[in-house]
């Protein structure tokens, strides 16, 4: 069983920066895609950024140029560096990792617990 552990959320003023982290503990799996979603109150969850293994990062138009997704493969950790934050970035951010379990020959989506990001004007 894999559980994702998120950290880095908080309160920041507009124009500020935050870095979210998401660690994938355990072993016996390979990572296909790591990404970040967010959900604002009353809104549908949306994909913010994703980074497939061996591929290129993708970003939502609303965050492109301000957010950067990266991975540290030695730590099995994905980061979301957020700069130039705006009030509309306020949301609960969820880490998502799609993994493949060779023993069971099955793919799973694992989710973090969510971390609140609040941007004040």
N, CA, C and O atoms as a MOPAC input file, in Angstrom:
PM7 MOZYME 1SCF
protein

 N      0.84800 1    -1.18500 1     0.00000 1
 C      0.00000 1     0.00000 1     0.00000 1
 C      0.88700 1     1.23800 1     0.00000 1
 O      1.84900 1     1.32400 1     0.76200 1
 N      0.55500 1     2.19200 1    -0.85800 1
 C      1.29700 1     3.43500 1    -0.99000 1
 C      0.42300 1     4.57300 1    -0.49400 1
 O     -0.75000 1     4.67500 1    -0.85100 1
 N      1.00400 1     5.42000 1     0.32500 1
 C      0.33700 1     6.60600 1     0.81800 1
 C      1.21300 1     7.80800 1     0.51400 1
 O      2.41100 1     7.79900 1     0.79600 1
 N      0.61600 1     8.83700 1    -0.05800 1
 C      1.34000 1    10.03900 1    -0.40100 1
 C      1.26000 1    11.03400 1     0.74000 1
 O      0.20200 1    11.22100 1     1.34100 1
 N      2.38000 1    11.66700 1     1.03200 1
 C      2.47400 1    12.60600 1     2.13100 1
 C      2.81400 1    13.97300 1     1.56700 1
 O      3.89200 1    14.17600 1     1.00900 1
 N      1.88800 1    14.90700 1     1.71700 1
 C      2.05700 1    16.24900 1     1.19400 1
 C      2.49300 1    17.21900 1     2.28700 1
 O      2.21900 1    17.01400 1     3.47000 1
 N      3.17100 1    18.26600 1     1.86800 1
 C      3.54600 1    19.34400 1     2.76300 1
 C      3.79300 1    20.60300 1     1.94500 1
 O      3.94000 1    20.54300 1     0.72400 1
 N      3.83600 1    21.73700 1     2.62600 1
 C      4.21700 1    22.98100 1     1.99200 1
 C      3.12000 1    24.01000 1     1.82100 1
 O      3.40000 1    25.14500 1     1.43600 1
 N      1.88500 1    23.64500 1     2.09500 1
 C      0.81000 1    24.60200 1     1.96600 1
 C      0.86000 1    25.65500 1     3.05700 1
 O      1.60400 1    25.53300 1     4.02900 1
 N      0.05700 1    26.68600 1     2.87700 1
 C      0.00900 1    27.74200 1     3.86100 1
 C     -0.63900 1    28.98500 1     3.31600 1
 O     -1.27200 1    28.97300 1     2.26000 1
 N     -0.46800 1    30.05800 1     4.05700 1
 C     -1.01400 1    31.36800 1     3.71200 1
 C      0.10400 1    32.24700 1     3.18000 1
 O      1.16900 1    32.35500 1     3.78800 1
 N     -0.14600 1    32.86500 1     2.05500 1
 C      0.85600 1    33.71800 1     1.43400 1
 C      0.16100 1    34.89400 1     0.76800 1
 O     -0.97400 1    34.77400 1     0.30800 1
 N      0.83600 1    36.01600 1     0.71800 1
 C      0.29200 1    37.18000 1     0.04700 1
 C      0.47000 1    37.07500 1    -1.45900 1
 O      1.36400 1    36.38300 1    -1.94700 1
 N     -0.38200 1    37.76200 1    -2.17600 1
 C     -0.28900 1    37.77900 1    -3.62800 1
 C      1.10900 1    38.20000 1    -4.06100 1
 O      1.69600 1    39.13100 1    -3.51000 1
 N      1.62200 1    37.50100 1    -5.04800 1
 C      2.97000 1    37.73800 1    -5.52100 1
 C      4.02200 1    36.89500 1    -4.84600 1
 O      5.17200 1    36.86800 1    -5.28400 1
 N      3.65100 1    36.21100 1    -3.79300 1
 C      4.58400 1    35.38800 1    -3.06400 1
 C      4.77900 1    34.02700 1    -3.68900 1
 O      4.26900 1    33.73600 1    -4.77100 1
 N      5.53300 1    33.19500 1    -2.97800 1
 C      5.89500 1    31.88000 1    -3.48400 1
 C      5.69500 1    30.82100 1    -2.41900 1
 O      5.78600 1    31.08700 1    -1.22100 1
 N      5.42100 1    29.62300 1    -2.88200 1
 C      5.33800 1    28.44400 1    -2.03800 1
 C      5.86100 1    27.25600 1    -2.82200 1
 O      5.79900 1    27.23400 1    -4.05100 1
 N      6.37100 1    26.27500 1    -2.10900 1
 C      6.76700 1    25.02400 1    -2.72900 1
 C      6.07000 1    23.87600 1    -2.03000 1
 O      6.22000 1    23.68100 1    -0.82400 1
 N      5.30900 1    23.12100 1    -2.80000 1
 C      4.64100 1    21.94100 1    -2.29000 1
 C      5.49900 1    20.71300 1    -2.55200 1
 O      6.17100 1    20.61600 1    -3.57900 1
 N      5.46700 1    19.79000 1    -1.62100 1
 C      6.20800 1    18.55000 1    -1.74300 1
 C      5.27400 1    17.37200 1    -1.54400 1
 O      4.30200 1    17.45100 1    -0.79200 1
 N      5.57500 1    16.29100 1    -2.21900 1
 C      4.79100 1    15.07400 1    -2.10300 1
 C      5.73400 1    13.88900 1    -2.19200 1
 O      6.38800 1    13.68100 1    -3.21300 1
 N      5.80000 1    13.12000 1    -1.12800 1
 C      6.68800 1    11.97100 1    -1.05600 1
 C      5.91700 1    10.67800 1    -1.26000 1
 O      4.78600 1    10.52900 1    -0.79700 1
 N      6.54800 1     9.75400 1    -1.95800 1
 C      5.96900 1     8.44700 1    -2.22500 1
 C      6.78200 1     7.40900 1    -1.47600 1
 O      7.84700 1     7.01500 1    -1.95200 1
 N      6.32100 1     6.95300 1    -0.32600 1
 C      7.06900 1     5.94700 1     0.41300 1
 C      6.86500 1     4.56000 1    -0.15100 1
 O      5.96900 1     4.32000 1    -0.96000 1
 N      7.71900 1     3.64700 1     0.29500 1
 C      7.57100 1     2.25900 1    -0.08300 1
 C      8.39100 1     1.88600 1    -1.29200 1
 O      9.21300 1     2.66300 1    -1.77800 1
 N      8.14900 1     0.67600 1    -1.76900 1
 C      8.86600 1     0.12900 1    -2.90500 1
 C      7.98900 1    -0.90300 1    -3.59300 1
 O      6.84700 1    -1.13700 1    -3.19800 1
 N      8.54100 1    -1.51200 1    -4.62400 1
 C      7.80500 1    -2.52500 1    -5.35300 1
 C      6.86500 1    -1.96800 1    -6.40400 1
 O      5.91500 1    -2.63900 1    -6.80800 1
 N      7.11800 1    -0.75900 1    -6.84700 1
 C      6.28800 1    -0.13000 1    -7.86400 1
 C      7.15800 1     0.74400 1    -8.75900 1
 O      8.28800 1     1.08800 1    -8.41300 1
 N      6.61800 1     1.08500 1    -9.88700 1
 C      7.23000 1     2.06300 1   -10.76800 1
 C      6.24600 1     3.20300 1   -10.98900 1
 O      5.03300 1     2.99300 1   -11.02000 1
 N      6.77400 1     4.39600 1   -11.14100 1
 C      5.94700 1     5.58000 1   -11.27200 1
 C      5.75700 1     5.90700 1   -12.74600 1
 O      6.72200 1     6.03100 1   -13.50100 1
 N      4.51100 1     6.04300 1   -13.13600 1
 C      4.18100 1     6.42000 1   -14.50800 1
 C      4.06400 1     7.93500 1   -14.66200 1
 O      4.66200 1     8.52600 1   -15.56000 1
 N      3.29400 1     8.54500 1   -13.78300 1
 C      3.03600 1     9.97300 1   -13.85000 1
 C      2.92600 1    10.51800 1   -12.43300 1
 O      2.35500 1     9.87500 1   -11.55200 1
 N      3.47100 1    11.69600 1   -12.22300 1
 C      3.28600 1    12.42700 1   -10.98500 1
 C      2.67200 1    13.77900 1   -11.33700 1
 O      3.04200 1    14.40500 1   -12.33000 1
 N      1.73800 1    14.21300 1   -10.51500 1
 C      1.07500 1    15.45800 1   -10.83800 1
 C      0.41000 1    16.10000 1    -9.64300 1
 O      0.38200 1    15.55600 1    -8.53900 1
 N     -0.12700 1    17.28700 1    -9.90800 1
 C     -0.81800 1    18.06400 1    -8.89500 1
 C     -2.16800 1    18.50600 1    -9.42200 1
 O     -2.28900 1    18.99200 1   -10.54600 1
 N     -3.17100 1    18.33100 1    -8.59600 1
 C     -4.51000 1    18.83900 1    -8.83900 1
 C     -4.84400 1    19.87400 1    -7.78100 1
 O     -4.18200 1    19.96700 1    -6.74700 1
 N     -5.87900 1    20.64600 1    -8.05600 1
 C     -6.37800 1    21.56000 1    -7.04000 1
 C     -7.88900 1    21.66300 1    -7.16100 1
 O     -8.46700 1    21.42600 1    -8.22200 1
 N     -8.50500 1    22.02000 1    -6.05700 1
 C     -9.94700 1    22.17600 1    -6.01800 1
 C    -10.29500 1    23.36300 1    -5.13600 1
 O    -10.01700 1    23.36800 1    -3.93700 1
 N    -10.90100 1    24.35600 1    -5.74400 1
 C    -11.37400 1    25.52200 1    -5.02500 1
 C    -12.79700 1    25.26900 1    -4.54000 1
 O    -13.49400 1    24.42000 1    -5.09600 1
 N    -13.23700 1    25.99100 1    -3.51300 1
 C    -14.59600 1    25.78600 1    -3.00400 1
 C    -15.64700 1    25.95900 1    -4.08700 1
 O    -15.65900 1    26.95800 1    -4.80500 1
 N    -16.52900 1    24.97400 1    -4.19500 1
 C    -17.59200 1    25.02000 1    -5.17500 1
 C    -17.16400 1    24.75800 1    -6.59700 1
 O    -17.97200 1    24.88600 1    -7.51700 1
 N    -15.90800 1    24.39400 1    -6.80100 1
 C    -15.38600 1    24.16400 1    -8.13500 1
 C    -14.97500 1    22.71200 1    -8.31200 1
 O    -14.72800 1    21.99500 1    -7.34200 1
 N    -14.90700 1    22.29600 1    -9.55700 1
 C    -14.46200 1    20.95800 1    -9.88000 1
 C    -12.94500 1    20.87500 1    -9.77100 1
 O    -12.23100 1    21.84100 1   -10.03700 1
 N    -12.47800 1    19.71200 1    -9.37700 1
 C    -11.04400 1    19.49200 1    -9.31400 1
 C    -10.42600 1    19.63600 1   -10.70000 1
 O    -10.97900 1    19.14800 1   -11.68600 1
 N     -9.28800 1    20.30100 1   -10.77200 1
 C     -8.62400 1    20.51200 1   -12.03800 1
 C     -7.16400 1    20.11600 1   -11.95400 1
 O     -6.53200 1    20.21600 1   -10.90300 1
 N     -6.65300 1    19.67400 1   -13.06100 1
 C     -5.24600 1    19.32500 1   -13.15500 1
 C     -4.42100 1    20.58900 1   -13.30000 1
 O     -4.68100 1    21.41500 1   -14.17600 1
 N     -3.43200 1    20.73600 1   -12.44200 1
 C     -2.56800 1    21.90000 1   -12.45800 1
 C     -1.29600 1    21.62800 1   -13.24600 1
 O     -0.91000 1    22.41600 1   -14.11000 1
 N     -0.65400 1    20.52000 1   -12.94900 1
 C      0.60300 1    20.18000 1   -13.60100 1
 C      0.82100 1    18.68600 1   -13.52400 1
 O      0.39000 1    18.04100 1   -12.56900 1
 N      1.47600 1    18.13900 1   -14.50700 1
 C      1.80300 1    16.72400 1   -14.51000 1
 C      3.16500 1    16.51500 1   -15.13600 1
 O      3.61600 1    17.30500 1   -15.96600 1
 N      3.81200 1    15.43600 1   -14.72500 1
 C      5.14700 1    15.12000 1   -15.21100 1
 C      5.26500 1    13.61500 1   -15.36800 1
 O      5.51700 1    12.91100 1   -14.39100 1
 N      5.08900 1    13.11600 1   -16.57400 1
 C      5.25300 1    11.68100 1   -16.79200 1
 C      6.72300 1    11.28100 1   -16.72900 1
 O      7.61200 1    12.06300 1   -17.06500 1
 N      6.95300 1    10.06300 1   -16.29700 1
 C      8.31200 1     9.55300 1   -16.24600 1
 C      8.88800 1     9.49900 1   -17.65300 1
 O      8.30700 1     8.88800 1   -18.55000 1
 N     10.02400 1    10.13700 1   -17.83600 1
 C     10.66400 1    10.18800 1   -19.13900 1
 C     10.03300 1    11.14300 1   -20.11400 1
 O     10.41100 1    11.16900 1   -21.28600 1
 N      9.07700 1    11.93100 1   -19.65900 1
 C      8.38000 1    12.84900 1   -20.53600 1
 C      8.52300 1    14.29500 1   -20.11400 1
 O      9.35200 1    14.64400 1   -19.27400 1
 N      7.69900 1    15.11700 1   -20.71400 1
 C      7.74200 1    16.55400 1   -20.48200 1
 C      6.58400 1    16.98700 1   -19.60100 1
 O      5.52100 1    16.36700 1   -19.58900 1
 N      6.81400 1    18.05900 1   -18.87000 1
 C      5.79800 1    18.58900 1   -17.98300 1
 C      4.69400 1    19.26900 1   -18.76500 1
 O      4.93000 1    19.83900 1   -19.83000 1
 N      3.49200 1    19.20500 1   -18.23100 1
 C      2.34500 1    19.90700 1   -18.77300 1
 C      1.72900 1    20.75700 1   -17.68400 1
 O      1.74400 1    20.38800 1   -16.51000 1
 N      1.18600 1    21.90100 1   -18.08100 1
 C      0.62600 1    22.84400 1   -17.13200 1
 C     -0.71800 1    23.35500 1   -17.61000 1
 O     -0.96800 1    23.47700 1   -18.81000 1
 N     -1.57400 1    23.64900 1   -16.65400 1
 C     -2.78100 1    24.37400 1   -16.97100 1
 C     -2.42400 1    25.77300 1   -17.44900 1
 O     -1.44900 1    26.36600 1   -16.98700 1
 N     -3.21400 1    26.29500 1   -18.37000 1
 C     -2.92400 1    27.62100 1   -18.91400 1
 C     -2.86200 1    28.69000 1   -17.83100 1
 O     -2.09700 1    29.64900 1   -17.94000 1
 N     -3.65600 1    28.52700 1   -16.80300 1
 C     -3.74100 1    29.53900 1   -15.76900 1
 C     -2.48100 1    29.65000 1   -14.91900 1
 O     -2.27500 1    30.65900 1   -14.24500 1
 N     -1.63800 1    28.62200 1   -14.94400 1
 C     -0.44400 1    28.62900 1   -14.10000 1
 C      0.84300 1    28.60300 1   -14.89600 1
 O      1.92200 1    28.73800 1   -14.32100 1
 N      0.75600 1    28.43400 1   -16.18400 1
 C      1.95700 1    28.33200 1   -17.00000 1
 C      2.78600 1    29.60800 1   -16.89400 1
 O      2.26700 1    30.72000 1   -16.99200 1
 N      4.07400 1    29.42100 1   -16.69500 1
 C      4.97400 1    30.53900 1   -16.50100 1
 C      5.16200 1    30.93400 1   -15.05900 1
 O      6.08400 1    31.68100 1   -14.73200 1
 N      4.29600 1    30.43900 1   -14.18900 1
 C      4.39600 1    30.75200 1   -12.76800 1
 C      4.71100 1    29.53100 1   -11.91500 1
 O      5.39000 1    29.64000 1   -10.89400 1
 N      4.22000 1    28.37600 1   -12.33000 1
 C      4.41700 1    27.13900 1   -11.57400 1
 C      5.41000 1    26.24600 1   -12.29800 1
 O      5.49100 1    26.25300 1   -13.52600 1
 N      6.16000 1    25.48400 1   -11.52700 1
 C      7.09300 1    24.51600 1   -12.07300 1
 C      6.98100 1    23.21200 1   -11.30700 1
 O      7.09200 1    23.19000 1   -10.08100 1
 N      6.76300 1    22.13300 1   -12.03000 1
 C      6.72900 1    20.81300 1   -11.42500 1
 C      8.07200 1    20.13700 1   -11.66100 1
 O      8.64800 1    20.24900 1   -12.74400 1
 N      8.56200 1    19.44500 1   -10.65900 1
 C      9.83400 1    18.75800 1   -10.77100 1
 C      9.81500 1    17.51000 1    -9.91100 1
 O      8.93500 1    17.32900 1    -9.06900 1
 N     10.79800 1    16.65400 1   -10.13400 1
 C     10.89200 1    15.40400 1    -9.39600 1
 C     12.30700 1    15.18900 1    -8.90500 1
 O     13.27900 1    15.56400 1    -9.56000 1
 N     12.39800 1    14.58500 1    -7.75500 1
 C     13.65700 1    14.09300 1    -7.23900 1
 C     13.52000 1    12.58100 1    -7.16000 1
 O     12.92700 1    12.05300 1    -6.22000 1
 N     14.06200 1    11.89600 1    -8.13500 1
 C     13.87400 1    10.45800 1    -8.22000 1
 C     14.60000 1     9.70000 1    -7.11500 1
 O     14.21200 1     8.58400 1    -6.77000 1
 N     15.64800 1    10.29500 1    -6.56100 1
 C     16.34700 1     9.64300 1    -5.46900 1
 C     15.52100 1     9.62300 1    -4.19600 1
 O     15.75300 1     8.79600 1    -3.31300 1
 N     14.55900 1    10.52900 1    -4.09800 1
 C     13.69900 1    10.61300 1    -2.92200 1
 C     12.25600 1    10.21400 1    -3.21500 1
 O     11.41700 1    10.22200 1    -2.31500 1
 N     11.96500 1     9.86800 1    -4.45700 1
 C     10.58500 1     9.59200 1    -4.86300 1
 C      9.65100 1    10.72300 1    -4.43500 1
 O      8.60800 1    10.49800 1    -3.82200 1
 N     10.05300 1    11.92400 1    -4.77200 1
 C      9.32800 1    13.10700 1    -4.35300 1
 C      9.05000 1    14.00400 1    -5.55100 1
 O      9.90500 1    14.19300 1    -6.41700 1
 N      7.85600 1    14.54500 1    -5.58500 1
 C      7.47700 1    15.50200 1    -6.60300 1
 C      7.22900 1    16.84500 1    -5.93400 1
 O      6.69200 1    16.90900 1    -4.82800 1
 N      7.62100 1    17.91300 1    -6.60900 1
 C      7.49200 1    19.25500 1    -6.08600 1
 C      6.65400 1    20.10900 1    -7.02000 1
 O      6.58900 1    19.86900 1    -8.22600 1
 N      6.02400 1    21.09600 1    -6.44400 1
 C      5.36300 1    22.12700 1    -7.21700 1
 C      5.83700 1    23.47000 1    -6.68700 1
 O      5.42900 1    23.90300 1    -5.61000 1
 N      6.69500 1    24.12100 1    -7.44800 1
 C      7.17300 1    25.44500 1    -7.10100 1
 C      6.20900 1    26.47200 1    -7.66800 1
 O      6.01400 1    26.54500 1    -8.88100 1
 N      5.61600 1    27.25500 1    -6.80200 1
 C      4.61300 1    28.23000 1    -7.18600 1
 C      5.14400 1    29.62700 1    -6.90500 1
 O      5.50700 1    29.95100 1    -5.77400 1
 N      5.18600 1    30.43900 1    -7.93300 1
 C      5.64800 1    31.81200 1    -7.82000 1
 C      4.59300 1    32.73900 1    -8.40400 1
 O      3.71500 1    32.31900 1    -9.15700 1
 N      4.70300 1    33.99900 1    -8.04100 1
 C      3.73400 1    34.97300 1    -8.53100 1
 C      2.30500 1    34.57800 1    -8.22000 1
 O      1.42500 1    34.67900 1    -9.07500 1
 N      2.07600 1    34.13200 1    -7.00500 1
 C      0.76900 1    33.59600 1    -6.63900 1
 C     -0.30800 1    34.66600 1    -6.69700 1
 O     -0.08100 1    35.82900 1    -6.36200 1
 N     -1.48300 1    34.24000 1    -7.13000 1
 C     -2.64800 1    35.09800 1    -7.24800 1
 C     -3.75400 1    34.57900 1    -6.35300 1
 O     -3.74300 1    33.41900 1    -5.94000 1
 N     -4.70600 1    35.44100 1    -6.05700 1
 C     -5.81000 1    35.03500 1    -5.20100 1
 C     -6.58600 1    33.87400 1    -5.80500 1
 O     -7.10600 1    33.03500 1    -5.06900 1
 N     -6.67300 1    33.80900 1    -7.11700 1
 C     -7.38800 1    32.72900 1    -7.76200 1
 C     -6.66900 1    31.38900 1    -7.67700 1
 O     -7.22300 1    30.36700 1    -8.08300 1
 N     -5.45000 1    31.37600 1    -7.15900 1
 C     -4.75200 1    30.12600 1    -6.91800 1
 C     -5.18300 1    29.46900 1    -5.61400 1
 O     -4.79100 1    28.33700 1    -5.32900 1
 N     -5.97600 1    30.16100 1    -4.83100 1
 C     -6.43500 1    29.62300 1    -3.56300 1
 C     -7.24100 1    28.35000 1    -3.79600 1
 O     -8.22400 1    28.35700 1    -4.53700 1
 N     -6.82400 1    27.26800 1    -3.16400 1
 C     -7.46600 1    25.98200 1    -3.34500 1
 C     -6.79900 1    24.96400 1    -2.43400 1
 O     -5.76800 1    25.23800 1    -1.81900 1
 N     -7.40200 1    23.79500 1    -2.36000 1
 C     -6.75000 1    22.64700 1    -1.76600 1
 C     -6.01200 1    21.92400 1    -2.88100 1
 O     -6.59900 1    21.57200 1    -3.90400 1
 N     -4.74200 1    21.70900 1    -2.67400 1
 C     -3.90300 1    21.07200 1    -3.67300 1
 C     -3.67100 1    19.61400 1    -3.30400 1
 O     -3.33000 1    19.29100 1    -2.16600 1
 N     -3.86100 1    18.74500 1    -4.28200 1
 C     -3.73700 1    17.31100 1    -4.07800 1
 C     -2.64300 1    16.74500 1    -4.96700 1
 O     -2.60700 1    16.99400 1    -6.17200 1
 N     -1.77300 1    15.99700 1    -4.36600 1
 C     -0.77300 1    15.25800 1    -5.11400 1
 C     -1.38900 1    13.97300 1    -5.65300 1
 O     -2.16700 1    13.31000 1    -4.96700 1
 N     -1.03700 1    13.63600 1    -6.86600 1
 C     -1.50400 1    12.40800 1    -7.49000 1
 C     -0.33600 1    11.69800 1    -8.15000 1
 O      0.46000 1    12.30900 1    -8.86300 1
 N     -0.24600 1    10.40600 1    -7.90300 1
 C      0.80600 1     9.59400 1    -8.50600 1
 C      0.18400 1     8.32800 1    -9.06500 1
 O     -0.47200 1     7.57400 1    -8.34700 1
 N      0.39500 1     8.10800 1   -10.33800 1
 C     -0.04000 1     6.88200 1   -10.98200 1
 C      1.12800 1     5.91600 1   -10.99700 1
 O      2.19000 1     6.21900 1   -11.54000 1
 N      0.92800 1     4.75600 1   -10.40000 1
 C      2.00000 1     3.77400 1   -10.27700 1
 C      1.58900 1     2.46100 1   -10.91500 1
 O      0.40700 1     2.17600 1   -11.10800 1
 N      2.59300 1     1.68200 1   -11.23100 1
 C      2.38400 1     0.33500 1   -11.72300 1
 C      2.99700 1    -0.63700 1   -10.73100 1
 O      4.14200 1    -0.47400 1   -10.30900 1
 N      2.22000 1    -1.65100 1   -10.36400 1
 C      2.66400 1    -2.66600 1    -9.44100 1
 C      2.94900 1    -3.94100 1   -10.22400 1
 O      2.02000 1    -4.65700 1   -10.59900 1
 N      4.21200 1    -4.22900 1   -10.47300 1
 C      4.53400 1    -5.38700 1   -11.32600 1
 C      4.02600 1    -6.70600 1   -10.77500 1
 O      3.60500 1    -7.57300 1   -11.54100 1
 N      4.06000 1    -6.87300 1    -9.45800 1
 C      3.64500 1    -8.14000 1    -8.88300 1
 C      2.17300 1    -8.42400 1    -9.17800 1
 O      1.80700 1    -9.55000 1    -9.51600 1
 N      1.34600 1    -7.41200 1    -9.05000 1
 C     -0.08200 1    -7.56000 1    -9.29400 1
 C     -0.47300 1    -7.23400 1   -10.72800 1
 O     -1.61400 1    -7.46400 1   -11.12800 1
 N      0.45300 1    -6.70800 1   -11.49200 1
 C      0.20300 1    -6.30200 1   -12.87400 1
 C     -1.01400 1    -5.37700 1   -12.96000 1
 O     -1.94500 1    -5.61200 1   -13.73100 1
 N     -0.97700 1    -4.34700 1   -12.16600 1
 C     -2.09300 1    -3.42400 1   -12.10200 1
 C     -1.57200 1    -2.00900 1   -11.84200 1
 O     -0.52600 1    -1.82100 1   -11.22200 1
 N     -2.31800 1    -1.03100 1   -12.32600 1
 C     -1.99300 1     0.36400 1   -12.10200 1
 C     -2.95900 1     0.96700 1   -11.08900 1
 O     -4.13700 1     0.61100 1   -11.04400 1
 N     -2.44700 1     1.87700 1   -10.28400 1
 C     -3.23800 1     2.54600 1    -9.26800 1
 C     -2.96100 1     4.03500 1    -9.28500 1
 O     -1.86600 1     4.48200 1    -9.62700 1
 N     -3.97500 1     4.79000 1    -8.91000 1
 C     -3.83000 1     6.20600 1    -8.62200 1
 C     -3.82200 1     6.40600 1    -7.11700 1
 O     -4.76500 1     6.02900 1    -6.42200 1
 N     -2.75300 1     7.00100 1    -6.62600 1
 C     -2.64500 1     7.32800 1    -5.21600 1
 C     -2.72700 1     8.83200 1    -5.05200 1
 O     -2.24300 1     9.60100 1    -5.88300 1
 N     -3.35200 1     9.22700 1    -3.96000 1
 C     -3.61200 1    10.63900 1    -3.70600 1
 C     -3.06800 1    11.07000 1    -2.35900 1
 O     -3.07300 1    10.31300 1    -1.38900 1
 N     -2.60000 1    12.30000 1    -2.32700 1
 C     -2.23100 1    12.90000 1    -1.06800 1
 C     -3.44900 1    13.34400 1    -0.29500 1
 O     -4.57000 1    13.31600 1    -0.80400 1
 N     -3.22400 1    13.75200 1     0.93300 1
 C     -4.33400 1    14.14300 1     1.79900 1
 C     -4.86700 1    15.53000 1     1.47500 1
 O     -5.93300 1    15.91100 1     1.95800 1
 N     -4.15100 1    16.27400 1     0.67900 1
 C     -4.53400 1    17.63200 1     0.35300 1
 C     -3.87400 1    18.63300 1     1.27700 1
 O     -3.77100 1    18.41100 1     2.48300 1
 N     -3.43300 1    19.72500 1     0.70400 1
 C     -2.84200 1    20.79900 1     1.49500 1
 C     -3.43900 1    22.12400 1     1.04100 1
 O     -3.54200 1    22.39300 1    -0.15500 1
 N     -3.82900 1    22.94000 1     2.00200 1
 C     -4.49900 1    24.19600 1     1.71400 1
 C     -3.48900 1    25.26300 1     1.32700 1
 O     -2.50200 1    25.49100 1     2.02700 1
 N     -3.75300 1    25.90700 1     0.20800 1
 C     -2.99500 1    27.07700 1    -0.21800 1
 C     -3.95600 1    28.25200 1    -0.26400 1
 O     -4.94400 1    28.22800 1    -0.99900 1
 N     -3.66800 1    29.26500 1     0.51100 1
 C     -4.49700 1    30.45900 1     0.55400 1
 C     -3.64800 1    31.67000 1     0.19100 1
 O     -2.62100 1    31.93700 1     0.81400 1
 N     -4.09100 1    32.38700 1    -0.81300 1
 C     -3.38100 1    33.56800 1    -1.29200 1
 C     -4.24100 1    34.78400 1    -0.98700 1
 O     -5.36300 1    34.90000 1    -1.48100 1
 N     -3.72200 1    35.67200 1    -0.18800 1
 C     -4.43500 1    36.89000 1     0.17000 1
 C     -4.04200 1    38.01700 1    -0.76600 1
 O     -2.91400 1    38.07600 1    -1.25500 1
 N     -4.98500 1    38.90400 1    -1.00600 1
 C     -4.72800 1    40.03100 1    -1.89900 1
 C     -4.08200 1    41.20000 1    -1.17400 1
 O     -3.80100 1    42.22900 1    -1.78900 1

